Amino acid sequence: MALLTHLLACAFGTGSWVAVNGLWVEVPLLVTVLPEQWDLPSYITIIIQMANVGPLFVTLMNRFRPGLMKEVTVIYIVVSVGVMACLLLSFLWNHTSIIAGKSHSIAFLILTFFLSLVDCTSSVTFLPFMMQLQPQYTTTFFIGEGLSGLIPALIALGQGSGISTCANISYEVNVTAGNETVESTIFQMETQYLPPNFSTLVFFLLMTAMMLTCLLAFFFLTRQPKVWELSQQQLFPSNIVLNSFDQILDEAADSQLNSSCSFSKDLKGHGDILPEKVSYSLTKLTFIYLVITWVSALTNGVLPSVQSYSCLPYGHTAYHLAATLSSMANPLACVVATFLPSRSLSLMGFLTMAGTGFGAYNMAIAVMSPCPLLQQSQWGDAIIVLSWVLFTGTLTYVKVMAGVILRSRSRNALVWYGVLEQLGSLLGALLMFPLVNIYSLFKSADYCSLQCPV
């Protein structure tokens, strides 16, 4: 029975962020079809930030009208919406509409909003529900939440990027010379994409199956015996809990949420003693909170908006590997942080500078698009993929370090962690959206028709 509950908790956890994570690893294939093309990541980034209206609403309702919203009912609605949105996305992802004379993938963008709404809202509903069960199942839930990023990345690797080839395409054009119009044939090199190992339809159907599994797991978990009398101190004797948005501030279910990494880590071994509170000066706390804001802006807003411009000049395969491997680097960095936690502010500062350096390289390549450094070299492909993996992994570890430090201080410190993380993510997305989509500071081009200086 215990093993079954662990499996259900893990399956329930995988539904927390699987939809949004699945979108990100599928973007390399989507940009070749959808009319937004290289601008698509910036649209997804700003939509995810807009979707935080969901957890904000739930948090405020729980704070000011406690008991009005039934937790189980909310989760059923949220996960059911996720299942339907994934299913509709499977068939409507490439449908376009004409707005202001331009083609846009309105169906995809609307459904992306609902998927983001589901995943963001899961951060303030799933964990409080798990607090009703025995404490050991919460760790399994976090394992499942980590798999919500790992599994879509593995599926995307199996799907492949769709090999791109350069083809010499002929066009018939009419050339007018004097009073005569002559039909002429011109040839132009263009990129043609061979189909991947399985289609985007199949990929989103697999995401639908994972969301459906989450819904079924939740149904059976609601049939498990609950431990209503557990207090926060009994439930989390020495755990760090980091998730996506703000926190539910009610007294019964106290949690910290962060979309990048969710895990529980015993700081002092087993027992019911909370970690000893550590005193930090105002200067050190200010440094930690500035790091959280800065890192969140880079990882959740600034760099994801230009990943296509940073990677596609090196080819479709490079973009595919950068997106999938960096997505896998996130949960792997969390695992490393679980077994090798650190509270060193010096190490935090060093890793923040290192991660910022990788991000600066990725941004510099995006600015140089469509003719970046080492474009015709395999070294260029390898460096950009490695830079994205190290950027994601390094700064994820930094965010976990900040959580370790603030958890040892107070719960209120973790509340500010969530607030500043979300603020940084929002500012990063708001900064990049006009730069990418309005002012067009980043340039795209067909890989095969590029005329770059050697």
Tab-separated table of C-alpha atoms in Angstrom:
chain	number	residue	atom	x	y	z
A	1	MET	CA	0.000	0.000	0.000
A	2	ALA	CA	2.837	2.383	0.870
A	3	LEU	CA	4.595	1.627	-2.419
A	4	LEU	CA	1.400	2.347	-4.338
A	5	THR	CA	0.997	5.677	-2.544
A	6	HIS	CA	4.590	6.587	-3.374
A	7	LEU	CA	3.936	5.831	-7.042
A	8	LEU	CA	0.751	7.903	-6.978
A	9	ALA	CA	2.536	10.814	-5.302
A	10	CYS	CA	5.301	10.663	-7.905
A	11	ALA	CA	2.807	10.554	-10.794
A	12	PHE	CA	0.893	13.440	-9.238
A	13	GLY	CA	4.100	15.463	-8.990
A	14	THR	CA	4.982	14.938	-12.659
A	15	GLY	CA	1.848	16.844	-13.669
A	16	SER	CA	2.969	20.016	-11.900
A	17	TRP	CA	5.174	21.543	-14.626
A	18	VAL	CA	5.206	18.942	-17.379
A	19	ALA	CA	3.122	21.000	-19.816
A	20	VAL	CA	5.278	24.148	-19.742
A	21	ASN	CA	8.498	22.124	-19.720
A	22	GLY	CA	7.166	20.177	-22.682
A	23	LEU	CA	6.457	23.396	-24.558
A	24	TRP	CA	10.000	24.652	-24.092
A	25	VAL	CA	11.713	21.517	-25.360
A	26	GLU	CA	9.362	21.391	-28.357
A	27	VAL	CA	9.984	25.015	-29.370
A	28	PRO	CA	12.907	24.102	-31.698
A	29	LEU	CA	10.417	22.242	-33.890
A	30	LEU	CA	7.640	24.806	-33.501
A	31	VAL	CA	9.699	27.786	-34.682
A	32	THR	CA	10.067	26.186	-38.113
A	33	VAL	CA	6.282	26.039	-38.600
A	34	LEU	CA	4.527	28.747	-36.598
A	35	PRO	CA	4.401	32.273	-38.061
A	36	GLU	CA	6.090	33.846	-35.008
A	37	GLN	CA	9.202	31.870	-35.946
A	38	TRP	CA	12.265	33.047	-33.982
A	39	ASP	CA	10.116	35.397	-31.862
A	40	LEU	CA	8.103	32.482	-30.457
A	41	PRO	CA	10.189	32.011	-27.256
A	42	SER	CA	9.609	35.640	-26.233
A	43	TYR	CA	5.839	35.145	-26.645
A	44	ILE	CA	5.931	32.031	-24.473
A	45	THR	CA	8.015	33.809	-21.827
A	46	ILE	CA	5.606	36.723	-21.429
A	47	ILE	CA	2.569	34.414	-21.499
A	48	ILE	CA	3.984	32.351	-18.622
A	49	GLN	CA	4.385	35.531	-16.578
A	50	MET	CA	0.812	36.583	-17.361
A	51	ALA	CA	-0.402	33.173	-16.193
A	52	ASN	CA	0.783	33.922	-12.663
A	53	VAL	CA	-2.569	35.622	-12.188
A	54	GLY	CA	-3.803	32.099	-11.318
A	55	PRO	CA	-1.625	31.462	-8.253
A	56	LEU	CA	-2.048	35.103	-7.227
A	57	PHE	CA	-5.825	34.666	-7.196
A	58	VAL	CA	-5.651	31.393	-5.259
A	59	THR	CA	-3.180	32.838	-2.746
A	60	LEU	CA	-5.310	35.925	-2.114
A	61	MET	CA	-8.463	33.841	-1.757
A	62	ASN	CA	-6.788	31.536	0.748
A	63	ARG	CA	-5.482	34.533	2.622
A	64	PHE	CA	-8.605	36.684	2.823
A	65	ARG	CA	-11.417	34.143	2.323
A	66	PRO	CA	-10.038	30.935	3.857
A	67	GLY	CA	-12.229	27.899	3.343
A	68	LEU	CA	-14.217	29.387	0.465
A	69	MET	CA	-12.229	27.542	-2.186
A	70	LYS	CA	-12.128	23.787	-1.692
A	71	GLU	CA	-8.587	22.603	-2.366
A	72	VAL	CA	-9.528	19.254	-3.879
A	73	THR	CA	-12.066	20.879	-6.183
A	74	VAL	CA	-9.552	23.462	-7.344
A	75	ILE	CA	-6.993	20.759	-8.159
A	76	TYR	CA	-9.560	18.735	-10.099
A	77	ILE	CA	-10.438	21.825	-12.146
A	78	VAL	CA	-6.808	22.813	-12.691
A	79	VAL	CA	-5.610	19.382	-13.814
A	80	SER	CA	-8.718	18.798	-15.973
A	81	VAL	CA	-8.059	22.106	-17.736
A	82	GLY	CA	-4.476	20.938	-18.267
A	83	VAL	CA	-5.634	17.681	-19.840
A	84	MET	CA	-8.045	19.455	-22.176
A	85	ALA	CA	-5.537	22.166	-23.110
A	86	CYS	CA	-2.863	19.571	-23.952
A	87	LEU	CA	-5.366	17.572	-25.999
A	88	LEU	CA	-6.554	20.627	-27.935
A	89	LEU	CA	-2.965	21.739	-28.452
A	90	SER	CA	-2.197	18.384	-30.059
A	91	PHE	CA	-4.590	19.170	-32.910
A	92	LEU	CA	-4.635	22.988	-33.001
A	93	TRP	CA	-0.996	23.926	-32.390
A	94	ASN	CA	-0.357	24.824	-36.060
A	95	HIS	CA	-3.665	26.613	-36.773
A	96	THR	CA	-3.170	30.272	-37.649
A	97	SER	CA	-5.345	33.386	-37.830
A	98	ILE	CA	-4.906	36.706	-39.598
A	99	ILE	CA	-4.713	39.701	-37.252
A	100	ALA	CA	-3.876	43.202	-38.553
A	101	GLY	CA	-2.797	41.690	-41.824
A	102	LYS	CA	-0.312	39.281	-40.220
A	103	SER	CA	-0.580	35.575	-39.563
A	104	HIS	CA	-0.441	34.546	-35.894
A	105	SER	CA	-0.798	31.200	-34.114
A	106	ILE	CA	-3.604	32.451	-31.871
A	107	ALA	CA	-4.813	28.971	-30.904
A	108	PHE	CA	-1.323	27.960	-29.803
A	109	LEU	CA	-0.794	31.141	-27.778
A	110	ILE	CA	-4.184	30.910	-26.038
A	111	LEU	CA	-3.675	27.256	-25.157
A	112	THR	CA	-0.153	28.065	-23.981
A	113	PHE	CA	-1.692	30.565	-21.571
A	114	PHE	CA	-4.035	27.916	-20.153
A	115	LEU	CA	-1.216	25.400	-19.795
A	116	SER	CA	0.881	28.015	-18.027
A	117	LEU	CA	-2.089	28.911	-15.842
A	118	VAL	CA	-2.441	25.257	-14.867
A	119	ASP	CA	1.223	24.767	-14.058
A	120	CYS	CA	1.651	28.045	-12.175
A	121	THR	CA	-1.496	27.403	-10.137
A	122	SER	CA	-0.302	23.883	-9.321
A	123	SER	CA	2.458	25.494	-7.272
A	124	VAL	CA	-0.011	26.817	-4.701
A	125	THR	CA	-2.390	23.859	-4.696
A	126	PHE	CA	-0.478	20.584	-5.151
A	127	LEU	CA	1.911	20.903	-2.209
A	128	PRO	CA	-0.715	21.977	0.365
A	129	PHE	CA	-2.728	18.902	-0.627
A	130	MET	CA	0.333	16.679	-0.149
A	131	MET	CA	0.652	18.060	3.379
A	132	GLN	CA	-2.498	16.150	4.233
A	133	LEU	CA	-0.675	12.853	3.638
A	134	GLN	CA	2.167	11.238	5.547
A	135	PRO	CA	5.408	13.292	5.375
A	136	GLN	CA	7.386	10.605	3.528
A	137	TYR	CA	5.162	10.990	0.461
A	138	THR	CA	6.074	14.655	0.090
A	139	THR	CA	9.645	13.742	-0.855
A	140	THR	CA	8.282	11.379	-3.514
A	141	PHE	CA	6.086	14.186	-4.785
A	142	PHE	CA	9.172	16.364	-5.253
A	143	ILE	CA	10.871	13.563	-7.157
A	144	GLY	CA	7.897	13.509	-9.503
A	145	GLU	CA	8.055	17.282	-9.839
A	146	GLY	CA	11.683	16.985	-10.894
A	147	LEU	CA	10.682	14.363	-13.449
A	148	SER	CA	8.206	16.862	-14.924
A	149	GLY	CA	11.214	18.553	-16.492
A	150	LEU	CA	13.336	15.491	-17.164
A	151	ILE	CA	10.754	13.297	-18.910
A	152	PRO	CA	9.715	15.832	-21.609
A	153	ALA	CA	13.403	16.481	-22.325
A	154	LEU	CA	14.072	12.765	-22.775
A	155	ILE	CA	11.018	12.438	-25.039
A	156	ALA	CA	12.230	15.406	-27.089
A	157	LEU	CA	15.662	13.813	-27.445
A	158	GLY	CA	13.985	10.655	-28.730
A	159	GLN	CA	11.866	12.730	-31.079
A	160	GLY	CA	14.926	14.322	-32.641
A	161	SER	CA	15.192	17.742	-34.200
A	162	GLY	CA	14.248	16.866	-37.740
A	163	ILE	CA	17.351	16.959	-39.943
A	164	SER	CA	17.660	20.179	-41.930
A	165	THR	CA	19.100	20.246	-45.451
A	166	CYS	CA	19.880	23.050	-47.847
A	167	ALA	CA	17.960	22.735	-51.110
A	168	ASN	CA	18.264	24.754	-54.305
A	169	ILE	CA	14.653	25.880	-54.902
A	170	SER	CA	13.568	27.249	-58.278
A	171	TYR	CA	11.061	30.083	-58.680
A	172	GLU	CA	9.328	31.308	-61.810
A	173	VAL	CA	9.292	35.119	-62.026
A	174	ASN	CA	8.159	37.593	-64.655
A	175	VAL	CA	10.821	40.062	-65.786
A	176	THR	CA	9.698	43.156	-67.707
A	177	ALA	CA	12.203	44.628	-70.173
A	178	GLY	CA	10.808	47.544	-72.158
A	179	ASN	CA	7.443	46.479	-73.517
A	180	GLU	CA	8.139	42.770	-73.198
A	181	THR	CA	7.521	40.511	-70.203
A	182	VAL	CA	9.724	37.452	-70.087
A	183	GLU	CA	9.276	34.533	-67.736
A	184	SER	CA	12.520	33.641	-65.986
A	185	THR	CA	13.618	30.997	-63.540
A	186	ILE	CA	15.691	31.903	-60.490
A	187	PHE	CA	17.275	29.574	-57.956
A	188	GLN	CA	17.616	30.202	-54.235
A	189	MET	CA	19.091	28.136	-51.423
A	190	GLU	CA	16.545	27.472	-48.667
A	191	THR	CA	16.398	25.258	-45.604
A	192	GLN	CA	14.149	22.216	-45.806
A	193	TYR	CA	13.316	20.226	-42.697
A	194	LEU	CA	12.940	16.485	-42.750
A	195	PRO	CA	10.307	15.154	-40.331
A	196	PRO	CA	11.458	14.144	-36.827
A	197	ASN	CA	11.162	10.593	-35.507
A	198	PHE	CA	7.586	11.341	-34.459
A	199	SER	CA	5.378	14.351	-34.989
A	200	THR	CA	4.476	17.274	-32.753
A	201	LEU	CA	0.970	15.789	-32.575
A	202	VAL	CA	2.367	12.642	-30.945
A	203	PHE	CA	4.529	14.705	-28.581
A	204	PHE	CA	1.587	16.731	-27.273
A	205	LEU	CA	-0.504	13.568	-26.998
A	206	LEU	CA	2.217	12.153	-24.761
A	207	MET	CA	2.017	15.324	-22.659
A	208	THR	CA	-1.757	14.826	-22.529
A	209	ALA	CA	-1.211	11.275	-21.285
A	210	MET	CA	1.074	12.560	-18.526
A	211	MET	CA	-1.496	15.126	-17.436
A	212	LEU	CA	-4.191	12.443	-17.478
A	213	THR	CA	-1.940	10.209	-15.363
A	214	CYS	CA	-1.587	13.101	-12.921
A	215	LEU	CA	-5.375	13.447	-12.757
A	216	LEU	CA	-5.878	9.721	-12.109
A	217	ALA	CA	-3.112	9.704	-9.491
A	218	PHE	CA	-4.790	12.611	-7.718
A	219	PHE	CA	-8.130	10.797	-7.787
A	220	PHE	CA	-6.625	7.807	-5.980
A	221	LEU	CA	-4.599	9.981	-3.613
A	222	THR	CA	-7.805	11.624	-2.407
A	223	ARG	CA	-8.832	8.135	-1.274
A	224	GLN	CA	-5.730	7.807	0.927
A	225	PRO	CA	-5.951	8.404	4.686
A	226	LYS	CA	-5.112	12.024	5.500
A	227	VAL	CA	-3.150	13.374	8.439
A	228	TRP	CA	-5.058	16.543	9.155
A	229	GLU	CA	-3.512	17.005	12.592
A	230	LEU	CA	0.044	17.437	11.283
A	231	SER	CA	1.452	20.890	11.824
A	232	GLN	CA	4.051	22.469	9.616
A	233	GLN	CA	6.798	21.648	12.104
A	234	GLN	CA	5.777	17.981	12.198
A	235	LEU	CA	5.478	17.748	8.446
A	236	PHE	CA	8.700	19.488	7.509
A	237	PRO	CA	11.080	18.875	10.398
A	238	SER	CA	14.100	19.964	8.417
A	239	ASN	CA	13.104	20.408	4.817
A	240	ILE	CA	13.654	23.098	2.245
A	241	VAL	CA	10.738	23.553	-0.103
A	242	LEU	CA	11.198	25.702	-3.182
A	243	ASN	CA	8.597	26.087	-5.945
A	244	SER	CA	7.191	28.511	-8.589
A	245	PHE	CA	5.287	31.493	-7.351
A	246	ASP	CA	4.363	33.055	-4.079
A	247	GLN	CA	3.355	31.192	-0.983
A	248	ILE	CA	0.111	30.118	0.551
A	249	LEU	CA	0.180	32.141	3.712
A	250	ASP	CA	-2.451	30.283	5.711
A	251	GLU	CA	-1.418	28.746	9.029
A	252	ALA	CA	-2.312	25.143	8.198
A	253	ALA	CA	-0.311	24.665	5.025
A	254	ASP	CA	2.830	26.742	4.968
A	255	SER	CA	5.067	26.274	1.927
A	256	GLN	CA	7.626	27.901	-0.330
A	257	LEU	CA	7.282	27.526	-4.048
A	258	ASN	CA	9.655	27.930	-6.981
A	259	SER	CA	9.203	26.783	-10.598
A	260	SER	CA	12.843	26.090	-11.272
A	261	CYS	CA	13.540	23.471	-8.642
A	262	SER	CA	11.548	21.546	-6.084
A	263	PHE	CA	13.137	19.229	-3.592
A	264	SER	CA	13.345	18.450	0.066
A	265	LYS	CA	16.641	18.232	1.844
A	266	ASP	CA	17.344	17.271	5.436
A	267	LEU	CA	19.747	19.829	6.828
A	268	LYS	CA	20.453	18.239	10.197
A	269	GLY	CA	19.663	14.601	9.778
A	270	HIS	CA	16.517	12.941	10.989
A	271	GLY	CA	14.441	14.198	13.826
A	272	ASP	CA	11.977	16.874	14.716
A	273	ILE	CA	14.432	19.660	15.356
A	274	LEU	CA	14.278	22.577	12.965
A	275	PRO	CA	17.565	23.805	11.472
A	276	GLU	CA	19.321	26.277	13.707
A	277	LYS	CA	18.559	29.807	12.623
A	278	VAL	CA	21.548	31.605	11.166
A	279	SER	CA	21.990	35.342	11.574
A	280	TYR	CA	23.002	37.389	8.521
A	281	SER	CA	23.747	41.075	8.381
A	282	LEU	CA	21.550	43.435	6.383
A	283	THR	CA	24.300	43.738	3.780
A	284	LYS	CA	24.488	39.962	3.286
A	285	LEU	CA	20.706	39.617	3.096
A	286	THR	CA	20.555	42.423	0.551
A	287	PHE	CA	23.208	40.627	-1.493
A	288	ILE	CA	21.248	37.346	-1.389
A	289	TYR	CA	17.982	38.996	-2.437
A	290	LEU	CA	19.692	40.905	-5.245
A	291	VAL	CA	21.188	37.643	-6.480
A	292	ILE	CA	17.743	35.989	-6.431
A	293	THR	CA	16.207	38.852	-8.416
A	294	TRP	CA	19.070	38.954	-10.913
A	295	VAL	CA	19.273	35.205	-11.462
A	296	SER	CA	15.491	34.889	-11.815
A	297	ALA	CA	15.421	37.688	-14.389
A	298	LEU	CA	18.106	35.948	-16.439
A	299	THR	CA	16.802	32.376	-16.241
A	300	ASN	CA	13.052	33.020	-16.448
A	301	GLY	CA	12.802	36.154	-18.568
A	302	VAL	CA	15.807	37.557	-20.402
A	303	LEU	CA	17.690	34.601	-21.876
A	304	PRO	CA	14.720	32.297	-22.706
A	305	SER	CA	13.288	35.100	-24.862
A	306	VAL	CA	16.296	35.034	-27.198
A	307	GLN	CA	17.295	31.369	-27.139
A	308	SER	CA	16.197	30.947	-30.754
A	309	TYR	CA	18.397	33.856	-31.891
A	310	SER	CA	21.259	32.467	-29.845
A	311	CYS	CA	21.094	28.911	-31.219
A	312	LEU	CA	19.394	28.804	-34.624
A	313	PRO	CA	22.237	30.544	-36.498
A	314	TYR	CA	24.215	27.368	-35.769
A	315	GLY	CA	21.473	25.163	-37.151
A	316	HIS	CA	18.386	23.387	-35.987
A	317	THR	CA	20.209	20.518	-34.300
A	318	ALA	CA	22.204	22.907	-32.094
A	319	TYR	CA	18.982	24.604	-30.962
A	320	HIS	CA	17.337	21.273	-30.261
A	321	LEU	CA	20.250	20.048	-28.138
A	322	ALA	CA	20.569	23.359	-26.286
A	323	ALA	CA	16.859	23.387	-25.400
A	324	THR	CA	16.621	19.746	-24.298
A	325	LEU	CA	19.964	19.414	-22.495
A	326	SER	CA	19.550	22.700	-20.622
A	327	SER	CA	16.088	21.537	-19.575
A	328	MET	CA	17.686	18.364	-18.206
A	329	ALA	CA	20.394	20.415	-16.470
A	330	ASN	CA	17.768	22.041	-14.257
A	331	PRO	CA	16.638	18.932	-12.297
A	332	LEU	CA	20.177	17.535	-12.340
A	333	ALA	CA	21.450	20.716	-10.681
A	334	CYS	CA	18.743	20.280	-8.054
A	335	VAL	CA	19.946	16.730	-7.379
A	336	VAL	CA	23.517	17.981	-6.974
A	337	ALA	CA	22.300	20.684	-4.603
A	338	THR	CA	20.356	18.104	-2.612
A	339	PHE	CA	23.473	16.061	-1.865
A	340	LEU	CA	25.988	18.943	-1.856
A	341	PRO	CA	24.201	21.906	-0.278
A	342	SER	CA	26.208	25.018	0.507
A	343	ARG	CA	25.678	28.263	2.394
A	344	SER	CA	28.859	29.972	1.264
A	345	LEU	CA	28.138	33.499	0.063
A	346	SER	CA	31.518	33.565	-1.659
A	347	LEU	CA	30.623	30.470	-3.664
A	348	MET	CA	27.218	31.972	-4.442
A	349	GLY	CA	28.846	35.117	-5.759
A	350	PHE	CA	31.361	33.166	-7.845
A	351	LEU	CA	28.700	30.894	-9.368
A	352	THR	CA	26.447	33.891	-10.051
A	353	MET	CA	29.256	35.593	-11.957
A	354	ALA	CA	30.054	32.379	-13.812
A	355	GLY	CA	26.411	31.805	-14.765
A	356	THR	CA	26.063	35.446	-15.769
A	357	GLY	CA	29.135	35.016	-17.948
A	358	PHE	CA	27.557	32.072	-19.752
A	359	GLY	CA	24.369	34.095	-20.126
A	360	ALA	CA	26.330	37.060	-21.482
A	361	TYR	CA	27.909	34.814	-24.111
A	362	ASN	CA	24.467	33.479	-25.104
A	363	MET	CA	23.115	37.030	-25.319
A	364	ALA	CA	26.126	38.228	-27.333
A	365	ILE	CA	25.577	35.431	-29.846
A	366	ALA	CA	21.889	36.406	-30.071
A	367	VAL	CA	22.848	40.025	-30.740
A	368	MET	CA	25.220	38.876	-33.510
A	369	SER	CA	22.463	36.819	-35.130
A	370	PRO	CA	22.264	35.733	-37.890
A	371	CYS	CA	26.073	35.790	-38.274
A	372	PRO	CA	27.631	34.875	-34.892
A	373	LEU	CA	31.130	33.696	-34.050
A	374	LEU	CA	32.321	30.271	-35.256
A	375	GLN	CA	29.155	29.815	-37.278
A	376	GLN	CA	30.643	27.407	-39.792
A	377	SER	CA	32.595	25.462	-37.189
A	378	GLN	CA	31.576	22.483	-35.114
A	379	TRP	CA	33.250	24.287	-32.212
A	380	GLY	CA	30.630	26.993	-32.493
A	381	ASP	CA	27.827	24.426	-32.255
A	382	ALA	CA	29.403	22.673	-29.271
A	383	ILE	CA	30.192	25.896	-27.401
A	384	ILE	CA	26.683	27.346	-27.685
A	385	VAL	CA	25.073	24.092	-26.491
A	386	LEU	CA	27.532	23.782	-23.604
A	387	SER	CA	27.075	27.449	-22.688
A	388	TRP	CA	23.301	27.042	-22.400
A	389	VAL	CA	23.644	23.890	-20.293
A	390	LEU	CA	26.144	25.520	-17.926
A	391	PHE	CA	24.085	28.717	-17.754
A	392	THR	CA	20.974	26.817	-16.658
A	393	GLY	CA	22.719	24.386	-14.330
A	394	THR	CA	24.917	26.962	-12.598
A	395	LEU	CA	22.188	29.501	-11.889
A	396	THR	CA	19.734	26.793	-10.820
A	397	TYR	CA	22.263	25.719	-8.202
A	398	VAL	CA	22.581	29.360	-7.105
A	399	LYS	CA	18.827	29.617	-6.560
A	400	VAL	CA	18.881	26.441	-4.487
A	401	MET	CA	21.773	27.821	-2.434
A	402	ALA	CA	19.715	30.936	-1.723
A	403	GLY	CA	16.852	28.740	-0.579
A	404	VAL	CA	19.139	26.784	1.739
A	405	ILE	CA	20.422	29.984	3.333
A	406	LEU	CA	17.036	31.663	3.717
A	407	ARG	CA	15.383	28.497	5.017
A	408	SER	CA	17.829	28.524	7.919
A	409	ARG	CA	16.811	32.098	8.731
A	410	SER	CA	13.003	32.202	8.805
A	411	ARG	CA	9.851	31.379	6.908
A	412	ASN	CA	9.331	35.060	6.157
A	413	ALA	CA	12.713	35.087	4.425
A	414	LEU	CA	11.445	32.371	2.079
A	415	VAL	CA	8.321	34.408	1.406
A	416	TRP	CA	10.510	37.262	0.193
A	417	TYR	CA	12.486	34.733	-1.851
A	418	GLY	CA	9.321	33.856	-3.775
A	419	VAL	CA	8.276	37.488	-4.185
A	420	LEU	CA	11.648	38.633	-5.543
A	421	GLU	CA	12.008	35.594	-7.776
A	422	GLN	CA	8.697	36.335	-9.394
A	423	LEU	CA	9.473	40.040	-9.608
A	424	GLY	CA	12.774	39.326	-11.337
A	425	SER	CA	11.141	36.915	-13.789
A	426	LEU	CA	8.440	39.458	-14.625
A	427	LEU	CA	10.895	42.318	-15.121
A	428	GLY	CA	13.054	40.163	-17.369
A	429	ALA	CA	10.114	39.149	-19.545
A	430	LEU	CA	8.748	42.716	-19.741
A	431	LEU	CA	12.171	44.020	-20.731
A	432	MET	CA	12.762	41.522	-23.524
A	433	PHE	CA	9.324	41.335	-25.142
A	434	PRO	CA	9.404	44.835	-26.723
A	435	LEU	CA	13.074	44.479	-27.643
A	436	VAL	CA	12.361	41.267	-29.535
A	437	ASN	CA	8.873	41.819	-30.939
A	438	ILE	CA	8.451	45.591	-31.257
A	439	TYR	CA	11.893	47.090	-31.836
A	440	SER	CA	13.242	43.955	-33.595
A	441	LEU	CA	16.724	44.316	-32.181
A	442	PHE	CA	17.457	40.670	-32.947
A	443	LYS	CA	17.660	39.483	-36.546
A	444	SER	CA	16.700	36.138	-38.047
A	445	ALA	CA	17.571	34.580	-41.386
A	446	ASP	CA	17.276	31.314	-43.248
A	447	TYR	CA	20.295	29.200	-42.312
A	448	CYS	CA	21.016	28.089	-45.873
A	449	SER	CA	20.639	31.516	-47.496
A	450	LEU	CA	22.918	33.351	-45.088
A	451	GLN	CA	25.567	35.524	-46.672
A	452	CYS	CA	27.877	35.988	-43.726
A	453	PRO	CA	31.453	37.294	-44.041
A	454	VAL	CA	34.072	34.602	-43.603
